[in-house]
Coordinates of C-alpha atoms in Angstrom, one line a residue:
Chain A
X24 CA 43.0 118.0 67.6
X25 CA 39.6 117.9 68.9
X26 CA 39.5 120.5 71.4
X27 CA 39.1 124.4 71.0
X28 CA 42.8 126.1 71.1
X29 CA 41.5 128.1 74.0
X30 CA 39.8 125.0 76.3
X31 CA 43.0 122.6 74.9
X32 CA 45.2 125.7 76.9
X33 CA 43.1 125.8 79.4
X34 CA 43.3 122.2 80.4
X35 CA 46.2 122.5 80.7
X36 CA 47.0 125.2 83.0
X37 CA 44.4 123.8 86.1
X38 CA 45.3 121.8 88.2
X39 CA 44.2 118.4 90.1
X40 CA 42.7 120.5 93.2
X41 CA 41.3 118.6 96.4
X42 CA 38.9 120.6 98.6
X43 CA 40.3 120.2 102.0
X44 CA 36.6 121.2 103.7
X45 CA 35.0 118.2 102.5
X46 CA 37.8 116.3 101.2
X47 CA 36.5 115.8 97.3
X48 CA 38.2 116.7 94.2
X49 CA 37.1 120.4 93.2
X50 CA 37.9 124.1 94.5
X51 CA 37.3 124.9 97.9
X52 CA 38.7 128.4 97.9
X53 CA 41.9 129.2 100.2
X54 CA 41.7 125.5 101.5
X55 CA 42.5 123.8 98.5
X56 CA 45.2 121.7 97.7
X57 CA 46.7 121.0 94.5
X58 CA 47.1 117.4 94.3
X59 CA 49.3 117.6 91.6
X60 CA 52.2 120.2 93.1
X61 CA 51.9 118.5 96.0
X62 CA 52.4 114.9 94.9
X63 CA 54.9 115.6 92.6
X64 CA 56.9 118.0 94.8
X65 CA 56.9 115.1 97.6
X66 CA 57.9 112.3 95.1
X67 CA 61.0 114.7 93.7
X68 CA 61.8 115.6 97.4
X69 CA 61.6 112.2 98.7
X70 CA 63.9 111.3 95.2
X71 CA 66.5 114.0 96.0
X72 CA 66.7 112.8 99.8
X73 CA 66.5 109.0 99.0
X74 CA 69.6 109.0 96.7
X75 CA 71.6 112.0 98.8
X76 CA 70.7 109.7 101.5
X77 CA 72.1 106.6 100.0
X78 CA 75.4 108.5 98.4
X79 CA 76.0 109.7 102.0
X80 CA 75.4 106.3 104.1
X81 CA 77.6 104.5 101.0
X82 CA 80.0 107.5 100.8
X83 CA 83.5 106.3 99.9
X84 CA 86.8 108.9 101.0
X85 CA 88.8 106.6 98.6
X86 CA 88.0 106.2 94.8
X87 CA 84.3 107.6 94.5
X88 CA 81.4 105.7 91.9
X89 CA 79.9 107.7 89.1
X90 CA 76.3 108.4 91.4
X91 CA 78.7 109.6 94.3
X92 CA 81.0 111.4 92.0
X93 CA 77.5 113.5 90.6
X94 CA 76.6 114.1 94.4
X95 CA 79.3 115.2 95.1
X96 CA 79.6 117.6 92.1
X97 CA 76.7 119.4 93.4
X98 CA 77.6 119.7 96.9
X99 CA 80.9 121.0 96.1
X100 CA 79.4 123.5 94.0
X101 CA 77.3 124.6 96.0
X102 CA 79.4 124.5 98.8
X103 CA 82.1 127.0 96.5
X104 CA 79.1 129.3 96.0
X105 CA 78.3 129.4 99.5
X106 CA 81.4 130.3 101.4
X107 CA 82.5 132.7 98.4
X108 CA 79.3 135.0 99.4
X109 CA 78.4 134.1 103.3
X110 CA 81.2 133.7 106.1
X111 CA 78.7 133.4 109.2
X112 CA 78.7 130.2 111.1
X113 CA 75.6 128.8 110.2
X114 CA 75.3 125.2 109.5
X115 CA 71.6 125.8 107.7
X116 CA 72.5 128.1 105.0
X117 CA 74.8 125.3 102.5
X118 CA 72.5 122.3 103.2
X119 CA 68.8 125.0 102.1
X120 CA 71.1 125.9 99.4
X121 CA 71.8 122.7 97.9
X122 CA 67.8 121.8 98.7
X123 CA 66.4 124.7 96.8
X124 CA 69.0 123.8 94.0
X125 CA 68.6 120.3 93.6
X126 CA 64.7 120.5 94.0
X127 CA 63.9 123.4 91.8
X128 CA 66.1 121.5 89.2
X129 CA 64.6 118.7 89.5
X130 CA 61.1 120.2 89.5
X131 CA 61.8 122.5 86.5
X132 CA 63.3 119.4 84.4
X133 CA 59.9 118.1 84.4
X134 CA 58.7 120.7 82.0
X135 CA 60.9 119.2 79.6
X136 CA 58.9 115.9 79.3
X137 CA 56.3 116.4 76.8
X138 CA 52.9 118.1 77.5
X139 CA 50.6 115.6 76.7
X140 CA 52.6 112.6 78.0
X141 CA 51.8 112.6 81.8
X142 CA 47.8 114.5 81.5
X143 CA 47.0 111.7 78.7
X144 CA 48.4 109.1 81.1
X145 CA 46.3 111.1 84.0
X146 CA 43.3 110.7 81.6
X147 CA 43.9 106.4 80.9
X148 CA 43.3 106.3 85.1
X149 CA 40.7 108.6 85.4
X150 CA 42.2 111.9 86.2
X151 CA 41.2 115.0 84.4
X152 CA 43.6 117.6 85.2
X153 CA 47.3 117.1 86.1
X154 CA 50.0 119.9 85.9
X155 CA 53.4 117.7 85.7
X156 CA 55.8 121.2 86.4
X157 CA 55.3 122.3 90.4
X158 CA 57.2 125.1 89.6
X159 CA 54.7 126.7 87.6
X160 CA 52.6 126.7 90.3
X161 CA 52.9 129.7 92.4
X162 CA 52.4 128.0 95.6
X163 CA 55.2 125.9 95.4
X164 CA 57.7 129.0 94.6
X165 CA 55.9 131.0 97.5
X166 CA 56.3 128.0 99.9
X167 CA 60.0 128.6 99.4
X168 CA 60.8 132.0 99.0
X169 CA 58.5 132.6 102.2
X170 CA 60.7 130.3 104.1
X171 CA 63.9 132.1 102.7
X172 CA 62.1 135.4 104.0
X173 CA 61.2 134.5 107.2
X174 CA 65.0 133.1 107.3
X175 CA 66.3 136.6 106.5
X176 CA 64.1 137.9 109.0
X177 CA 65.3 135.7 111.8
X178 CA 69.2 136.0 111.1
X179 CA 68.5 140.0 111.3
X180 CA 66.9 139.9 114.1
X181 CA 69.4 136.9 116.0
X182 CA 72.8 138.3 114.4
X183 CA 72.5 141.9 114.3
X184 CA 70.1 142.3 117.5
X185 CA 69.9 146.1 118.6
X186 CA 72.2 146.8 115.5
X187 CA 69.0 146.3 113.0
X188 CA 66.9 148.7 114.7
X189 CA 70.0 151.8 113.9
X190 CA 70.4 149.9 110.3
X191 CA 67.0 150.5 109.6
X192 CA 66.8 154.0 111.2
X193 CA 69.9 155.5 109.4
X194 CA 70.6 153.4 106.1
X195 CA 71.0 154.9 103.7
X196 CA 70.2 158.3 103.7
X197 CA 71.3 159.1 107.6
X198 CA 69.3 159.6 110.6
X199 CA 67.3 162.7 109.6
X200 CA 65.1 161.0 106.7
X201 CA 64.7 157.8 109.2
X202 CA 61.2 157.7 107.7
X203 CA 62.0 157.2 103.9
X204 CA 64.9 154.6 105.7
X205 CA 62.4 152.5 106.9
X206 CA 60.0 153.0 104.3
X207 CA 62.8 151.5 102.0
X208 CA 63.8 149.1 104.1
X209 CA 60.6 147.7 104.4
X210 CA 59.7 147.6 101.1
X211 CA 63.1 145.7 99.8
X212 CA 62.9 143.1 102.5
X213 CA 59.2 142.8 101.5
X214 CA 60.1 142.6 97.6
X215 CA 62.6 139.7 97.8
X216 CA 60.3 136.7 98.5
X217 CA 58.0 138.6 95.5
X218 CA 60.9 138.5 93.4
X219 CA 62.4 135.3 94.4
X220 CA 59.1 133.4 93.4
X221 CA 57.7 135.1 90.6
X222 CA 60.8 135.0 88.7
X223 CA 60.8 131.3 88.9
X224 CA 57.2 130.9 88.6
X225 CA 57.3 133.3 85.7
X226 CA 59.7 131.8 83.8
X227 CA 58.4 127.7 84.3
X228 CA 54.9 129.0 84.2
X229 CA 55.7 130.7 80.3
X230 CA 58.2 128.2 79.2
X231 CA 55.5 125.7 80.0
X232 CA 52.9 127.8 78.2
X233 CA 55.3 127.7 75.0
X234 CA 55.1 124.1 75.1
X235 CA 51.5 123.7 75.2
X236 CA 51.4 125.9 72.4
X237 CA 53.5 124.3 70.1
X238 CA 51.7 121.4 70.9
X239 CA 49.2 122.7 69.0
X240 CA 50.8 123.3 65.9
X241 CA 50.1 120.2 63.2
X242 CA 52.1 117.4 63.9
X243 CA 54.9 117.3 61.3
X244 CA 56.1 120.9 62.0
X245 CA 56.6 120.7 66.2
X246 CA 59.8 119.2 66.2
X247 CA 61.8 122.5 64.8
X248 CA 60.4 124.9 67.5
X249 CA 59.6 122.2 70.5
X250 CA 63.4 121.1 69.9
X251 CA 64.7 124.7 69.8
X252 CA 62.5 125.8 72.7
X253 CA 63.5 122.8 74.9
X254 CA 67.2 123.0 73.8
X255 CA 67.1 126.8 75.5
X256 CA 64.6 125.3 78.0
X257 CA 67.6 123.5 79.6
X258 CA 69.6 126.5 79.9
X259 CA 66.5 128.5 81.5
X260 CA 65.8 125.6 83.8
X261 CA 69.5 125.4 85.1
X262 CA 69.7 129.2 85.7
X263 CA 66.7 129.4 87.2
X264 CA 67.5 126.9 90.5
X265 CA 70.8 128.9 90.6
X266 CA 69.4 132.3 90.4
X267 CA 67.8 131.3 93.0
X268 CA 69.9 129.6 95.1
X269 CA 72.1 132.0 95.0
X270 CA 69.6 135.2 95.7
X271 CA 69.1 133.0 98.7
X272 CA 72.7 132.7 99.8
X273 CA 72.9 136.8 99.2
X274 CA 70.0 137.5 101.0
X275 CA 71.1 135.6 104.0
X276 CA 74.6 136.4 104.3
X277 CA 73.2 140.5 103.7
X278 CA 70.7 139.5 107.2
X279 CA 74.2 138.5 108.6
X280 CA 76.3 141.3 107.8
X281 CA 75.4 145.0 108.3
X282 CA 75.3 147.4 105.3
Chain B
X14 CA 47.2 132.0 89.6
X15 CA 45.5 131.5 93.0
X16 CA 47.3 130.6 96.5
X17 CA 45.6 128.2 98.3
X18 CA 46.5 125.3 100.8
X19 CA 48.9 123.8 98.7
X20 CA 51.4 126.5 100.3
X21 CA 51.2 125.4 103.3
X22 CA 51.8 121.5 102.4
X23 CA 55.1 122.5 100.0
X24 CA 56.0 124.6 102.9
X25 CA 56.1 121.7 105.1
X26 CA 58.1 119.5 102.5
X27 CA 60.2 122.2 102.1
X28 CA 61.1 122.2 105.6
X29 CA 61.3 118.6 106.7
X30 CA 63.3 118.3 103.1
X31 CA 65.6 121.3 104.0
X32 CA 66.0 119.3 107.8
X33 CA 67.0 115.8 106.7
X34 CA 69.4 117.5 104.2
X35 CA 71.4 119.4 107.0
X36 CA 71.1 116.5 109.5
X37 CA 71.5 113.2 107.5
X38 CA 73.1 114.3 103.6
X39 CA 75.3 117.3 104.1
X40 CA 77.3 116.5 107.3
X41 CA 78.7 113.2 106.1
X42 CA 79.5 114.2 102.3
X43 CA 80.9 116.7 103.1
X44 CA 83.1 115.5 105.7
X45 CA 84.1 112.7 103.2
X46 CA 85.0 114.9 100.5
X47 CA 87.7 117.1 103.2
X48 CA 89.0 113.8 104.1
X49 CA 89.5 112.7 100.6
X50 CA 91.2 116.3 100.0
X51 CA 93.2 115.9 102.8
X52 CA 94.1 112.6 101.6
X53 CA 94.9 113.9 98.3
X54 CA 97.4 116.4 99.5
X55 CA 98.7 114.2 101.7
X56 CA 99.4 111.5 99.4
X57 CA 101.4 114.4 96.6
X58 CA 103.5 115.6 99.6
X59 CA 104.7 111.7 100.3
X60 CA 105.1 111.6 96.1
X61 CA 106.9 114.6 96.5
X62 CA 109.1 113.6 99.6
X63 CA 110.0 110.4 97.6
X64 CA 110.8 111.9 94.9
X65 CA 113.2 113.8 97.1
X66 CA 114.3 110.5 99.1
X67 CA 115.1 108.9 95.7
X68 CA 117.3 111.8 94.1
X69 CA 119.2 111.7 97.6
X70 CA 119.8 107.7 97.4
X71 CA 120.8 108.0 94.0
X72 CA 123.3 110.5 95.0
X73 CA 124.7 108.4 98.1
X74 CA 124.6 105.5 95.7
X75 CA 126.8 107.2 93.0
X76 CA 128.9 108.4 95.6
X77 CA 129.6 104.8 97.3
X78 CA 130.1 103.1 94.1
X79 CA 132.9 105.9 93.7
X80 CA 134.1 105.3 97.1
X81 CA 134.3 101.4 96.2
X82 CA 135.9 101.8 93.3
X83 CA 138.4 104.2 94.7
X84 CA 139.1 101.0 97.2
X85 CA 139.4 98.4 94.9
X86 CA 141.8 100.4 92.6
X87 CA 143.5 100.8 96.0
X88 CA 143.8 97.3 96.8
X89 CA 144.8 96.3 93.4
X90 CA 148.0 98.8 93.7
X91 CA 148.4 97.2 96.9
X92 CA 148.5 93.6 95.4
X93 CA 150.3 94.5 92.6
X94 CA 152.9 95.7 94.6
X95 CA 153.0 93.1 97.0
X96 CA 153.1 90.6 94.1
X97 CA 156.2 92.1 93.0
X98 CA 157.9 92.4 96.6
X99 CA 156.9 88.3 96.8
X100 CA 158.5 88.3 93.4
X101 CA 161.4 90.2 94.7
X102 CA 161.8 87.9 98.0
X103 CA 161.4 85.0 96.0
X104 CA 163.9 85.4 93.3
X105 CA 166.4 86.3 96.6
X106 CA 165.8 83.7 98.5
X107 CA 166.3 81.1 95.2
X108 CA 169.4 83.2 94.5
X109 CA 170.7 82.4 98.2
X110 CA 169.8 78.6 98.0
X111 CA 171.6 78.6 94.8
X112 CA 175.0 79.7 96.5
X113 CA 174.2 77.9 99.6
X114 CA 174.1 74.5 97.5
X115 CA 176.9 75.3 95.5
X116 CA 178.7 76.1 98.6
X117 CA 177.9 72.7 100.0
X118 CA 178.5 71.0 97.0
X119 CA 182.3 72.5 96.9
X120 CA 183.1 71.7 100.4
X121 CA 182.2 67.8 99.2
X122 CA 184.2 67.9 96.7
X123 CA 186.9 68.9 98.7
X124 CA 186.7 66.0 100.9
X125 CA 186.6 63.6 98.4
X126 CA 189.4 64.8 96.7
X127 CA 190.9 64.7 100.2
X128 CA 190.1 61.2 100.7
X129 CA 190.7 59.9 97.2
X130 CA 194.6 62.0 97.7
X131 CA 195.0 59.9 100.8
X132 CA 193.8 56.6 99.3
X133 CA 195.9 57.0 96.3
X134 CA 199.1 58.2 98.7
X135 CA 198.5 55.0 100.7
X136 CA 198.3 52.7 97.4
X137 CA 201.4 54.2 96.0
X138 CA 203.2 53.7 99.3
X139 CA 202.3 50.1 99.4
X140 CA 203.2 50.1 95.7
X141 CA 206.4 51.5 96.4
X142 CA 206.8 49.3 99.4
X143 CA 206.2 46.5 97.0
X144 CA 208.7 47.6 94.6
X145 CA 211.1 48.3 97.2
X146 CA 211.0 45.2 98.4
X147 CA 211.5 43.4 95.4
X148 CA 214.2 45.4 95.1
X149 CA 216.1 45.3 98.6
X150 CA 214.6 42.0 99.9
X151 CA 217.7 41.0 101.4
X152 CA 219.4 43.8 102.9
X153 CA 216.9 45.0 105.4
X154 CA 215.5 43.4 108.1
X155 CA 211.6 44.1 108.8
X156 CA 212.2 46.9 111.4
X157 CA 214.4 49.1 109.5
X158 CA 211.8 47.8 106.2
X159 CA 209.0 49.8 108.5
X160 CA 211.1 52.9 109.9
X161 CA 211.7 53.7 106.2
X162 CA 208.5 52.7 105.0
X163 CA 207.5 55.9 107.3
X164 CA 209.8 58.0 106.3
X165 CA 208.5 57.7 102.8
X166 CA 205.0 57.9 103.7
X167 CA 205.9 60.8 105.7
X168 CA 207.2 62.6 102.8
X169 CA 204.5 61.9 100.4

């Protein structure tokens, strides 16, 4: 290894930025876009809605194929875990679930391909910096949980109309501390997109950082801890997407029903 | 970790992901799946309704092969029986053929011995007549010859 430990780290946590002001690579402050999220969240997207897509067009009520039978794993159990916790009517809430499942799956399996493998192919065409996970990147878990929030804001507001305004006056400590009520009712609807997306970005961001790190050991010693890290890597990546599917799902049926 | 533009542009996948899911992918997988649960129950209620059907036709069938049996013991009785009655009628109406022939057979021989008595009286008359003759050629004349010839035959 060539590289200082500190700037071989370091490479590897920045990522491929475009400066939307004058459209070159580099930072351009809040209007900046990391080409590297970006691309790889739109090719995973367009991969989870191209072969959803193609399993529902080809979807067969009779003996199902093994692509339709792993579709249709996921939608049923996604399905399960959304009417055990929401009973409104909504048609959005099972189809954002099985989105935010599928996709932060998909987007946190990425961490498990080696470090190296996709910057050092980045560096063959000419790219410097390319951060493979988009999960890691805080933007990406914000996009979502910020959607999820404004979600839980709208269903309040829509479902419980007039009702929200005595919820947030009275719970949960009656109408005469109505202040600390909505004090604390602000502060936990304000909390859960924070917590939604720092726990995932938290957890892809150090898993990720655990990998670069073994990379650097020597050689002939990475396979024991890369192997044992990745093996409980595939267990933090799967609870992860449903942690926070399923945060999502509470949330949403709590803006639905009063408490 | 800094937030920049790249929020906005996930937001916008997120969204148009989170559409095309609830308008193109959920609606028709998911109605496929209740229609092949719907199928599915359908299909182990007709199992199960067969399953009934068949215990019920083995039942009827046990009981008709009783019933035919029953019958063809029945008929065979009744054959058996009517065997023996044909037997019976048989053996009767032989028995009364018998009779009737022997019957018949008596009354001819009664006749003939009726017929052969009068041929043999005739014969011995003419015999007699002969003898007679022989013996009284002279004294009798043919008409007094016949009155006693008559006599005698008479008598026989």
């Amino acid at each position: 290894m060539s590289q200082l430990p500190a700037n071989y780290i370091e490479h590897h946590l920045t990522h491929l930025q475009l400066n939307l002001n004058n459209f070159t690579i580099g930072n351009g402050g809040f209007w900046t876009l990391n080409l590297d999220t970006f691309i790889v969240g739109l090719i995973t997207a367009l991969l989870i809605a191209g072969v959803t897509r193609y399993v529902a067009v080809n979807m067969k009520v009779g003996v199902p194929g093994t692509l339709q039978n792993v579709v249709e794993a996921a939608i049923g159990f996604v399905d399960r875990s959304v009417r055990d916790t929401y009973h409104g009517k909504s048609q959005l809430i099972a189809p954002l679930a099985l989105v935010l499942f599928l996709w932060i799956f998909l987007m946190n399996t990425l961490d498990l391909l080696p470090v190296d493998f996709i910057p050092s192919l980045m560096r063959v065409a000419g790219v410097e910096h390319f951060k493979i996970v988009p999960t890691a990147d805080p933007n990406m878990t914000f996009s979502m949980s910020i959607t999820v929030f404004f979600l839980i804001l709208f269903y309040n507001f829509t479902v419980k109309g007039w009702h929200l305004g005595k919820e947030v006056l009275t719970k949960p400590f009656g109408p005469w501390l109505f202040p600390v009520n909505v004090f604390f009712r602000l502060l936990e609807e304000v909390v859960k997109p924070f917590s939604l997306a720092l726990r995932l970005f938290g957890n892809m961001f150090a898993g990720e950082l655990i990998f670069v790190l073994i990379a650097m050991l020597p050689w002939w010693s990475q396979w024991l801890p890369g192997g044992i890290w990745a093996i409980f890597h595939i267990l933090i990546i799967t609870v992860q997407a449903f942690i926070f599917m399923m945060l999502t799902i509470v949330y949403l049926s709590m803006a639905h029903d009063s408490h | 970790m800094e937030i920049n533009a790249t929020l906005l542009g996930q937001l916008i996948t997120f969204a148009i992901l989170v559409w095309f899911t609830m308008k193109y992918v959920w609606p028709p997988i998911t109605k496929a799946m209740q229609e092949r649960e719907k199928l599915i129950a359908a299909g182990l209620e007709a199992a199960e309704r067969s399953k009934r059907e068949l215990e019920q036709a083995q039942h009827k069938a046990i009981s008709i092969i009783q019933d035919a049996k029953r019958d063809a013991s029945l008929v065979v009785d009744a054959a058996h029986k009517r065997s023996l009655q044909m037997i019976e009628e048989a053996k009767e109406s032989a028995r009364e053929e018998g009779n009737r022939l022997i019957a018949h057979a008596k009354d001819e021989i009664g006749r003939e011995v009726n017929q052969a008595k009068t041929i043999l009286r005739k014969q011995l008359s003419q015999l007699a007549v002969l003898g007679a003759e022989k013996i009284i050629k002279h004294n009798l004349d043919a008409s007094m010859q016949k009155t006693l010839l008559d006599e005698f035959v008479a008598e026989l």
